[in-house]
mmCIF file of C-alpha atoms in Angstrom:
data_model
loop_
_atom_site.group_PDB
_atom_site.id
_atom_site.type_symbol
_atom_site.label_atom_id
_atom_site.label_comp_id
_atom_site.label_asym_id
_atom_site.label_seq_id
_atom_site.Cartn_x
_atom_site.Cartn_y
_atom_site.Cartn_z
ATOM 1 C CA UNK A 1 36.384 -22.166 28.395
ATOM 2 C CA UNK A 2 37.426 -24.251 25.427
ATOM 3 C CA UNK A 3 34.175 -23.924 23.414
ATOM 4 C CA UNK A 4 30.786 -22.152 23.848
ATOM 5 C CA UNK A 5 28.271 -23.169 21.187
ATOM 6 C CA UNK A 6 24.779 -21.631 21.183
ATOM 7 C CA UNK A 7 21.905 -22.579 18.855
ATOM 8 C CA UNK A 8 19.634 -19.586 18.842
ATOM 9 C CA UNK A 9 15.877 -20.186 18.266
ATOM 10 C CA UNK A 10 14.449 -17.589 15.772
ATOM 11 C CA UNK A 11 10.941 -19.103 15.229
ATOM 12 C CA UNK A 12 9.419 -17.507 18.392
ATOM 13 C CA UNK A 13 9.628 -14.064 16.703
ATOM 14 C CA UNK A 14 6.477 -15.113 14.770
ATOM 15 C CA UNK A 15 4.494 -15.529 17.959
ATOM 16 C CA UNK A 16 5.616 -12.472 19.904
ATOM 17 C CA UNK A 17 7.140 -14.504 22.686
ATOM 18 C CA UNK A 18 8.587 -17.984 23.526
ATOM 19 C CA UNK A 19 6.392 -20.898 22.788
ATOM 20 C CA UNK A 20 7.309 -23.621 25.280
ATOM 21 C CA UNK A 21 6.125 -26.549 23.148
ATOM 22 C CA UNK A 22 8.096 -25.297 20.036
ATOM 23 C CA UNK A 23 11.272 -24.519 22.320
ATOM 24 C CA UNK A 24 11.425 -28.151 23.627
ATOM 25 C CA UNK A 25 11.027 -29.538 19.992
ATOM 26 C CA UNK A 26 13.886 -27.259 18.820
ATOM 27 C CA UNK A 27 15.954 -28.460 21.756
ATOM 28 C CA UNK A 28 15.519 -32.043 20.763
ATOM 29 C CA UNK A 29 16.517 -31.230 17.132
ATOM 30 C CA UNK A 30 19.624 -29.289 17.913
ATOM 31 C CA UNK A 31 21.109 -30.868 21.129
ATOM 32 C CA UNK A 32 23.144 -33.588 19.399
ATOM 33 C CA UNK A 33 24.677 -31.329 16.629
ATOM 34 C CA UNK A 34 25.514 -28.625 19.299
ATOM 35 C CA UNK A 35 27.262 -30.946 21.668
ATOM 36 C CA UNK A 36 29.127 -32.566 18.726
ATOM 37 C CA UNK A 37 30.238 -29.112 17.579
ATOM 38 C CA UNK A 38 31.306 -28.032 21.027
ATOM 39 C CA UNK A 39 33.506 -31.237 21.363
ATOM 40 C CA UNK A 40 35.066 -30.581 17.964
ATOM 41 C CA UNK A 41 35.769 -26.786 18.662
ATOM 42 C CA UNK A 42 37.348 -27.882 22.038
ATOM 43 C CA UNK A 43 39.535 -30.417 20.284
ATOM 44 C CA UNK A 44 38.604 -33.126 22.768
ATOM 45 C CA UNK A 45 36.809 -36.544 22.630
ATOM 46 C CA UNK A 46 33.865 -37.718 24.772
ATOM 47 C CA UNK A 47 36.259 -40.162 26.405
ATOM 48 C CA UNK A 48 38.408 -37.277 27.944
ATOM 49 C CA UNK A 49 35.365 -35.718 29.709
ATOM 50 C CA UNK A 50 35.443 -35.932 33.507
ATOM 51 C CA UNK A 51 31.862 -34.999 34.269
ATOM 52 C CA UNK A 52 28.660 -33.809 32.527
ATOM 53 C CA UNK A 53 26.916 -30.696 33.693
ATOM 54 C CA UNK A 54 23.418 -29.531 32.812
ATOM 55 C CA UNK A 55 20.848 -26.900 33.770
ATOM 56 C CA UNK A 56 18.380 -28.537 36.185
ATOM 57 C CA UNK A 57 16.229 -25.406 36.422
ATOM 58 C CA UNK A 58 14.483 -23.002 36.723
ATOM 59 C CA UNK A 59 13.062 -22.619 33.258
ATOM 60 C CA UNK A 60 10.695 -24.120 30.776
ATOM 61 C CA UNK A 61 10.100 -27.633 31.792
ATOM 62 C CA UNK A 62 9.923 -29.242 28.317
ATOM 63 C CA UNK A 63 13.440 -27.706 27.340
ATOM 64 C CA UNK A 64 14.855 -28.652 30.618
ATOM 65 C CA UNK A 65 13.695 -32.244 30.262
ATOM 66 C CA UNK A 66 15.518 -32.491 26.934
ATOM 67 C CA UNK A 67 18.779 -31.307 28.495
ATOM 68 C CA UNK A 68 18.522 -33.251 31.709
ATOM 69 C CA UNK A 69 17.600 -36.607 29.778
ATOM 70 C CA UNK A 70 20.413 -36.099 27.274
ATOM 71 C CA UNK A 71 23.069 -35.310 30.094
ATOM 72 C CA UNK A 72 21.978 -38.371 32.038
ATOM 73 C CA UNK A 73 22.170 -40.666 29.185
ATOM 74 C CA UNK A 74 25.604 -39.272 28.145
ATOM 75 C CA UNK A 75 26.981 -39.504 31.702
ATOM 76 C CA UNK A 76 25.670 -43.061 32.087
ATOM 77 C CA UNK A 77 27.261 -44.204 28.781
ATOM 78 C CA UNK A 78 30.510 -42.653 29.691
ATOM 79 C CA UNK A 79 30.376 -43.825 33.184
ATOM 80 C CA UNK A 80 31.305 -40.393 34.661
ATOM 81 C CA UNK A 81 29.590 -38.105 37.291
ATOM 82 C CA UNK A 82 26.699 -35.793 36.783
ATOM 83 C CA UNK A 83 26.523 -32.157 37.981
ATOM 84 C CA UNK A 84 23.226 -30.278 38.168
ATOM 85 C CA UNK A 85 23.481 -26.464 37.878
ATOM 86 C CA UNK A 86 21.050 -23.797 38.966
ATOM 87 C CA UNK A 87 20.466 -21.477 36.006
ATOM 88 C CA UNK A 88 20.675 -18.331 38.068
ATOM 89 C CA UNK A 89 23.830 -19.343 40.007
ATOM 90 C CA UNK A 90 25.377 -19.927 36.525
ATOM 91 C CA UNK A 91 24.571 -16.345 35.329
ATOM 92 C CA UNK A 92 26.402 -15.066 38.384
ATOM 93 C CA UNK A 93 29.427 -17.244 37.852
ATOM 94 C CA UNK A 94 29.670 -16.394 34.155
ATOM 95 C CA UNK A 95 31.983 -13.626 35.451
ATOM 96 C CA UNK A 96 34.641 -16.261 36.013
ATOM 97 C CA UNK A 97 34.799 -17.264 32.394
ATOM 98 C CA UNK A 98 37.491 -14.671 31.612
ATOM 99 C CA UNK A 99 39.619 -11.975 33.316
ATOM 100 C CA UNK A 100 39.054 -9.485 35.036
ATOM 101 C CA UNK A 101 37.124 -11.531 37.717
ATOM 102 C CA UNK A 102 35.495 -10.143 40.847
ATOM 103 C CA UNK A 103 36.769 -11.055 44.257
ATOM 104 C CA UNK A 104 34.426 -12.448 47.016
ATOM 105 C CA UNK A 105 32.236 -11.173 48.398
ATOM 106 C CA UNK A 106 30.668 -9.168 45.561
ATOM 107 C CA UNK A 107 27.148 -7.810 44.658
ATOM 108 C CA UNK A 108 25.675 -9.239 41.497
ATOM 109 C CA UNK A 109 22.389 -8.074 39.913
ATOM 110 C CA UNK A 110 21.008 -10.692 37.628
ATOM 111 C CA UNK A 111 18.761 -9.275 34.835
ATOM 112 C CA UNK A 112 17.105 -11.406 32.363
ATOM 113 C CA UNK A 113 13.737 -12.017 30.685
ATOM 114 C CA UNK A 114 12.587 -14.217 33.577
ATOM 115 C CA UNK A 115 14.456 -12.856 36.623
ATOM 116 C CA UNK A 116 15.625 -9.741 38.264
ATOM 117 C CA UNK A 117 17.594 -10.336 41.520
ATOM 118 C CA UNK A 118 20.297 -8.677 43.737
ATOM 119 C CA UNK A 119 22.600 -11.457 45.011
ATOM 120 C CA UNK A 120 25.256 -11.117 47.685
ATOM 121 C CA UNK A 121 27.949 -13.655 46.345
ATOM 122 C CA UNK A 122 30.040 -14.782 49.427
ATOM 123 C CA UNK A 123 31.789 -17.568 47.401
ATOM 124 C CA UNK A 124 31.309 -19.561 44.315
ATOM 125 C CA UNK A 125 28.776 -21.847 46.041
ATOM 126 C CA UNK A 126 27.447 -19.574 48.735
ATOM 127 C CA UNK A 127 25.025 -16.923 47.489
ATOM 128 C CA UNK A 128 21.942 -15.173 49.049
ATOM 129 C CA UNK A 129 19.200 -13.153 47.344
ATOM 130 C CA UNK A 130 18.941 -9.777 48.849
ATOM 131 C CA UNK A 131 16.032 -8.508 46.506
ATOM 132 C CA UNK A 132 14.085 -9.709 43.552
ATOM 133 C CA UNK A 133 11.080 -8.715 41.376
ATOM 134 C CA UNK A 134 7.629 -9.245 42.773
ATOM 135 C CA UNK A 135 6.085 -9.306 39.267
ATOM 136 C CA UNK A 136 7.567 -8.771 35.754
ATOM 137 C CA UNK A 137 11.391 -9.063 35.342
ATOM 138 C CA UNK A 138 13.296 -6.143 33.738
ATOM 139 C CA UNK A 139 13.570 -8.202 30.493
ATOM 140 C CA UNK A 140 9.850 -8.762 30.434
ATOM 141 C CA UNK A 141 9.262 -5.022 30.894
ATOM 142 C CA UNK A 142 11.457 -4.366 27.916
ATOM 143 C CA UNK A 143 9.743 -7.014 25.741
ATOM 144 C CA UNK A 144 6.244 -6.127 26.673
ATOM 145 C CA UNK A 145 6.551 -2.328 26.408
ATOM 146 C CA UNK A 146 8.317 -3.019 22.996
ATOM 147 C CA UNK A 147 5.337 -5.033 21.905
ATOM 148 C CA UNK A 148 2.976 -2.059 22.658
ATOM 149 C CA UNK A 149 5.321 -0.081 20.341
ATOM 150 C CA UNK A 150 4.928 -2.602 17.538
ATOM 151 C CA UNK A 151 8.448 -4.072 17.838
ATOM 152 C CA UNK A 152 9.195 -7.720 17.095
ATOM 153 C CA UNK A 153 10.150 -10.178 19.835
ATOM 154 C CA UNK A 154 12.549 -9.861 21.536
ATOM 155 C CA UNK A 155 12.160 -6.215 21.780
ATOM 156 C CA UNK A 156 14.786 -5.365 24.386
ATOM 157 C CA UNK A 157 17.753 -5.138 21.902
ATOM 158 C CA UNK A 158 15.709 -2.969 19.520
ATOM 159 C CA UNK A 159 14.639 -0.632 22.289
ATOM 160 C CA UNK A 160 18.373 -0.222 23.131
ATOM 161 C CA UNK A 161 19.050 0.629 19.583
ATOM 162 C CA UNK A 162 16.381 3.210 19.261
ATOM 163 C CA UNK A 163 17.255 4.642 22.681
ATOM 164 C CA UNK A 164 20.732 5.501 21.594
ATOM 165 C CA UNK A 165 19.304 7.882 18.929
ATOM 166 C CA UNK A 166 16.740 9.470 21.213
ATOM 167 C CA UNK A 167 16.449 11.692 24.382
ATOM 168 C CA UNK A 168 14.722 11.008 27.694
ATOM 169 C CA UNK A 169 11.596 13.258 26.818
ATOM 170 C CA UNK A 170 8.955 11.420 28.667
ATOM 171 C CA UNK A 171 8.462 10.618 32.426
ATOM 172 C CA UNK A 172 7.379 7.323 33.487
ATOM 173 C CA UNK A 173 6.792 6.227 37.074
ATOM 174 C CA UNK A 174 9.351 4.157 38.976
ATOM 175 C CA UNK A 175 8.446 1.449 41.392
ATOM 176 C CA UNK A 176 7.881 2.585 44.912
ATOM 177 C CA UNK A 177 8.442 -0.977 46.405
ATOM 178 C CA UNK A 178 10.375 -0.675 49.669
ATOM 179 C CA UNK A 179 13.649 -2.375 50.364
ATOM 180 C CA UNK A 180 15.614 -4.049 47.607
ATOM 181 C CA UNK A 181 12.677 -5.853 45.688
ATOM 182 C CA UNK A 182 11.606 -4.722 42.194
ATOM 183 C CA UNK A 183 8.318 -4.147 40.526
ATOM 184 C CA UNK A 184 7.852 -3.293 36.785
ATOM 185 C CA UNK A 185 4.109 -3.992 36.144
ATOM 186 C CA UNK A 186 3.330 -0.350 37.014
ATOM 187 C CA UNK A 187 5.745 0.822 34.172
ATOM 188 C CA UNK A 188 4.053 -1.500 31.709
ATOM 189 C CA UNK A 189 0.687 -0.073 32.762
ATOM 190 C CA UNK A 190 1.904 3.511 32.643
ATOM 191 C CA UNK A 191 3.422 3.119 29.045
ATOM 192 C CA UNK A 192 0.094 1.535 27.792
ATOM 193 C CA UNK A 193 -1.981 4.494 28.954
ATOM 194 C CA UNK A 194 0.586 7.026 27.814
ATOM 195 C CA UNK A 195 0.570 5.336 24.224
ATOM 196 C CA UNK A 196 -3.173 5.250 24.079
ATOM 197 C CA UNK A 197 -3.498 8.802 25.139
ATOM 198 C CA UNK A 198 -0.825 10.068 22.660
ATOM 199 C CA UNK A 199 -1.987 7.970 19.690
ATOM 200 C CA UNK A 200 -5.502 9.156 20.109
ATOM 201 C CA UNK A 201 -4.230 12.707 19.649
ATOM 202 C CA UNK A 202 -1.761 11.803 16.904
ATOM 203 C CA UNK A 203 -2.030 8.399 15.142
ATOM 204 C CA UNK A 204 1.618 8.755 14.047
ATOM 205 C CA UNK A 205 2.979 9.524 17.378
ATOM 206 C CA UNK A 206 4.778 6.220 17.912
ATOM 207 C CA UNK A 207 6.534 6.415 14.477
ATOM 208 C CA UNK A 208 7.569 9.949 14.971
ATOM 209 C CA UNK A 209 8.718 9.633 18.503
ATOM 210 C CA UNK A 210 10.022 6.101 18.572
ATOM 211 C CA UNK A 211 13.764 6.890 19.743
ATOM 212 C CA UNK A 212 12.540 9.262 22.364
ATOM 213 C CA UNK A 213 9.828 6.766 23.660
ATOM 214 C CA UNK A 214 12.439 4.095 23.818
ATOM 215 C CA UNK A 215 15.083 6.261 25.489
ATOM 216 C CA UNK A 216 12.527 7.265 28.135
ATOM 217 C CA UNK A 217 11.482 3.639 28.848
ATOM 218 C CA UNK A 218 15.069 2.373 28.938
ATOM 219 C CA UNK A 219 16.106 5.199 31.215
ATOM 220 C CA UNK A 220 13.290 4.225 33.729
ATOM 221 C CA UNK A 221 14.137 0.594 33.904
ATOM 222 C CA UNK A 222 17.987 1.295 34.347
ATOM 223 C CA UNK A 223 17.494 3.970 36.849
ATOM 224 C CA UNK A 224 15.191 1.677 38.914
ATOM 225 C CA UNK A 225 17.791 -1.142 38.735
ATOM 226 C CA UNK A 226 20.765 0.916 39.633
ATOM 227 C CA UNK A 227 19.073 2.700 42.588
ATOM 228 C CA UNK A 228 18.288 -0.673 44.073
ATOM 229 C CA UNK A 229 21.890 -1.800 43.498
ATOM 230 C CA UNK A 230 23.266 1.376 45.142
ATOM 231 C CA UNK A 231 21.001 0.682 48.235
ATOM 232 C CA UNK A 232 22.462 -2.802 48.425
ATOM 233 C CA UNK A 233 25.972 -1.236 48.298
ATOM 234 C CA UNK A 234 25.005 1.092 51.049
ATOM 235 C CA UNK A 235 23.535 -1.589 53.247
ATOM 236 C CA UNK A 236 26.451 -4.085 52.825
ATOM 237 C CA UNK A 237 29.472 -1.964 52.424
ATOM 238 C CA UNK A 238 30.557 -4.130 49.495
ATOM 239 C CA UNK A 239 32.607 -2.221 46.971
ATOM 240 C CA UNK A 240 32.585 -4.744 44.040
ATOM 241 C CA UNK A 241 29.419 -4.799 41.913
ATOM 242 C CA UNK A 242 28.507 -6.806 38.903
ATOM 243 C CA UNK A 243 25.637 -7.452 36.420
ATOM 244 C CA UNK A 244 24.724 -10.614 34.571
ATOM 245 C CA UNK A 245 21.994 -12.091 32.444
ATOM 246 C CA UNK A 246 20.657 -11.209 29.026
ATOM 247 C CA UNK A 247 19.739 -7.618 29.939
ATOM 248 C CA UNK A 248 23.279 -7.078 31.021
ATOM 249 C CA UNK A 249 24.001 -6.605 27.355
ATOM 250 C CA UNK A 250 21.913 -3.315 27.491
ATOM 251 C CA UNK A 251 24.109 -0.470 26.604
ATOM 252 C CA UNK A 252 22.271 1.989 28.985
ATOM 253 C CA UNK A 253 22.580 -0.506 31.891
ATOM 254 C CA UNK A 254 26.297 -1.020 31.117
ATOM 255 C CA UNK A 255 27.121 2.584 30.787
ATOM 256 C CA UNK A 256 25.083 3.362 33.935
ATOM 257 C CA UNK A 257 26.906 0.730 36.073
ATOM 258 C CA UNK A 258 30.344 2.203 35.156
ATOM 259 C CA UNK A 259 29.058 5.687 35.864
ATOM 260 C CA UNK A 260 27.753 4.588 39.312
ATOM 261 C CA UNK A 261 31.081 2.791 40.026
ATOM 262 C CA UNK A 262 33.018 5.956 39.188
ATOM 263 C CA UNK A 263 30.839 8.228 41.245
ATOM 264 C CA UNK A 264 30.788 5.867 44.265
ATOM 265 C CA UNK A 265 34.466 4.526 43.925
ATOM 266 C CA UNK A 266 33.427 0.976 43.335
ATOM 267 C CA UNK A 267 34.798 -1.799 41.036
ATOM 268 C CA UNK A 268 32.222 -2.750 38.357
ATOM 269 C CA UNK A 269 32.277 -6.152 36.360
ATOM 270 C CA UNK A 270 30.172 -7.174 33.286
ATOM 271 C CA UNK A 271 30.729 -10.372 31.438
ATOM 272 C CA UNK A 272 31.551 -10.264 27.559
ATOM 273 C CA UNK A 273 28.216 -10.267 25.561
ATOM 274 C CA UNK A 274 28.502 -14.026 24.772
ATOM 275 C CA UNK A 275 28.486 -14.837 28.430
ATOM 276 C CA UNK A 276 25.484 -12.512 29.310
ATOM 277 C CA UNK A 277 22.847 -14.412 27.375
ATOM 278 C CA UNK A 278 21.989 -18.076 28.194
ATOM 279 C CA UNK A 279 24.988 -19.955 27.271
ATOM 280 C CA UNK A 280 26.972 -23.243 27.871
ATOM 281 C CA UNK A 281 30.080 -21.662 29.358
ATOM 282 C CA UNK A 282 28.313 -20.211 32.388
ATOM 283 C CA UNK A 283 27.027 -23.765 33.197
ATOM 284 C CA UNK A 284 30.492 -25.232 32.712
ATOM 285 C CA UNK A 285 32.181 -22.703 34.960
ATOM 286 C CA UNK A 286 29.627 -23.344 37.701
ATOM 287 C CA UNK A 287 30.176 -27.097 37.276
ATOM 288 C CA UNK A 288 33.955 -26.557 37.672
ATOM 289 C CA UNK A 289 33.396 -25.131 41.141
ATOM 290 C CA UNK A 290 30.982 -27.905 42.151
ATOM 291 C CA UNK A 291 33.433 -30.561 40.833
ATOM 292 C CA UNK A 292 36.166 -29.272 42.924
ATOM 293 C CA UNK A 293 33.762 -29.889 46.019
ATOM 294 C CA UNK A 294 32.686 -33.277 44.765
ATOM 295 C CA UNK A 295 29.051 -32.051 44.507
ATOM 296 C CA UNK A 296 27.596 -34.400 42.096
ATOM 297 C CA UNK A 297 24.009 -35.673 41.597
ATOM 298 C CA UNK A 298 22.524 -39.133 40.891
ATOM 299 C CA UNK A 299 20.747 -40.579 37.953
ATOM 300 C CA UNK A 300 17.382 -40.002 39.786
ATOM 301 C CA UNK A 301 17.741 -36.274 39.214
ATOM 302 C CA UNK A 302 14.932 -34.481 37.330
ATOM 303 C CA UNK A 303 14.257 -31.089 35.706
ATOM 304 C CA UNK A 304 12.636 -28.469 37.933
ATOM 305 C CA UNK A 305 10.662 -25.512 36.335
ATOM 306 C CA UNK A 306 10.639 -23.668 39.559
ATOM 307 C CA UNK A 307 13.806 -24.119 41.645
ATOM 308 C CA UNK A 308 14.698 -22.317 44.970
ATOM 309 C CA UNK A 309 17.801 -20.192 44.751
#
């Protein structure tokens, strides 16, 4: 990885969540400066590029269209190939941005605002979903419960910060979904009724108990994730485990993964923080593996908001 430039959009905090139209307009404003900065940091010119990679999907359609259109135009002007990348494949392969790297096959749990999946990674280009969320993703569970607590968007990092100062005082139900699939909608409902009941009795309850509430919510989500990953280890016999995606930056999840690895004699892998969130490096790493296999796409390619894994 020669450069990894990210332009973070802060305007969405005003609305308590991502506004698709605003996101695509911000993409339009920043895509040229970001690409220009990336090239300068890498110390290369456009003429030295051998291919252009881009996220085809899944994601917000407006934002994807901006990236796809720009990539197609740049590849056409330089007369070099295009490589389309699946966003969730890229999160998995972010582990190959730096050492130490897992060996194939390994199990990767991708945990982000929009996705929660357990993936068996047979090779760089051969992956299969073993389990996924049936409703809210883990990242959504953090953000939505955080909103109930009056925390600004994105609430996940703030819950993590509060949780480190609190104790797991309160018990919230964990999903009873069978197999390796997840469900977090029940937790969200349970927290809502819990807060309503407690604040009726004491209007200052949230302010007084914020660290303990956050620690209890985080513990429930992390335990749910790791229990399912442990089931996947048991069913496959694979001894290498990994997590990826924005929620992989959560300290409770990171600590829990390494504790699980120690207890079960497994090898655990987590990308550095900059490669956990959405980033350019993970798209480039995925494109590297596709380039080696001559897996290019044509100029007729289009963005896909929903894209099969």
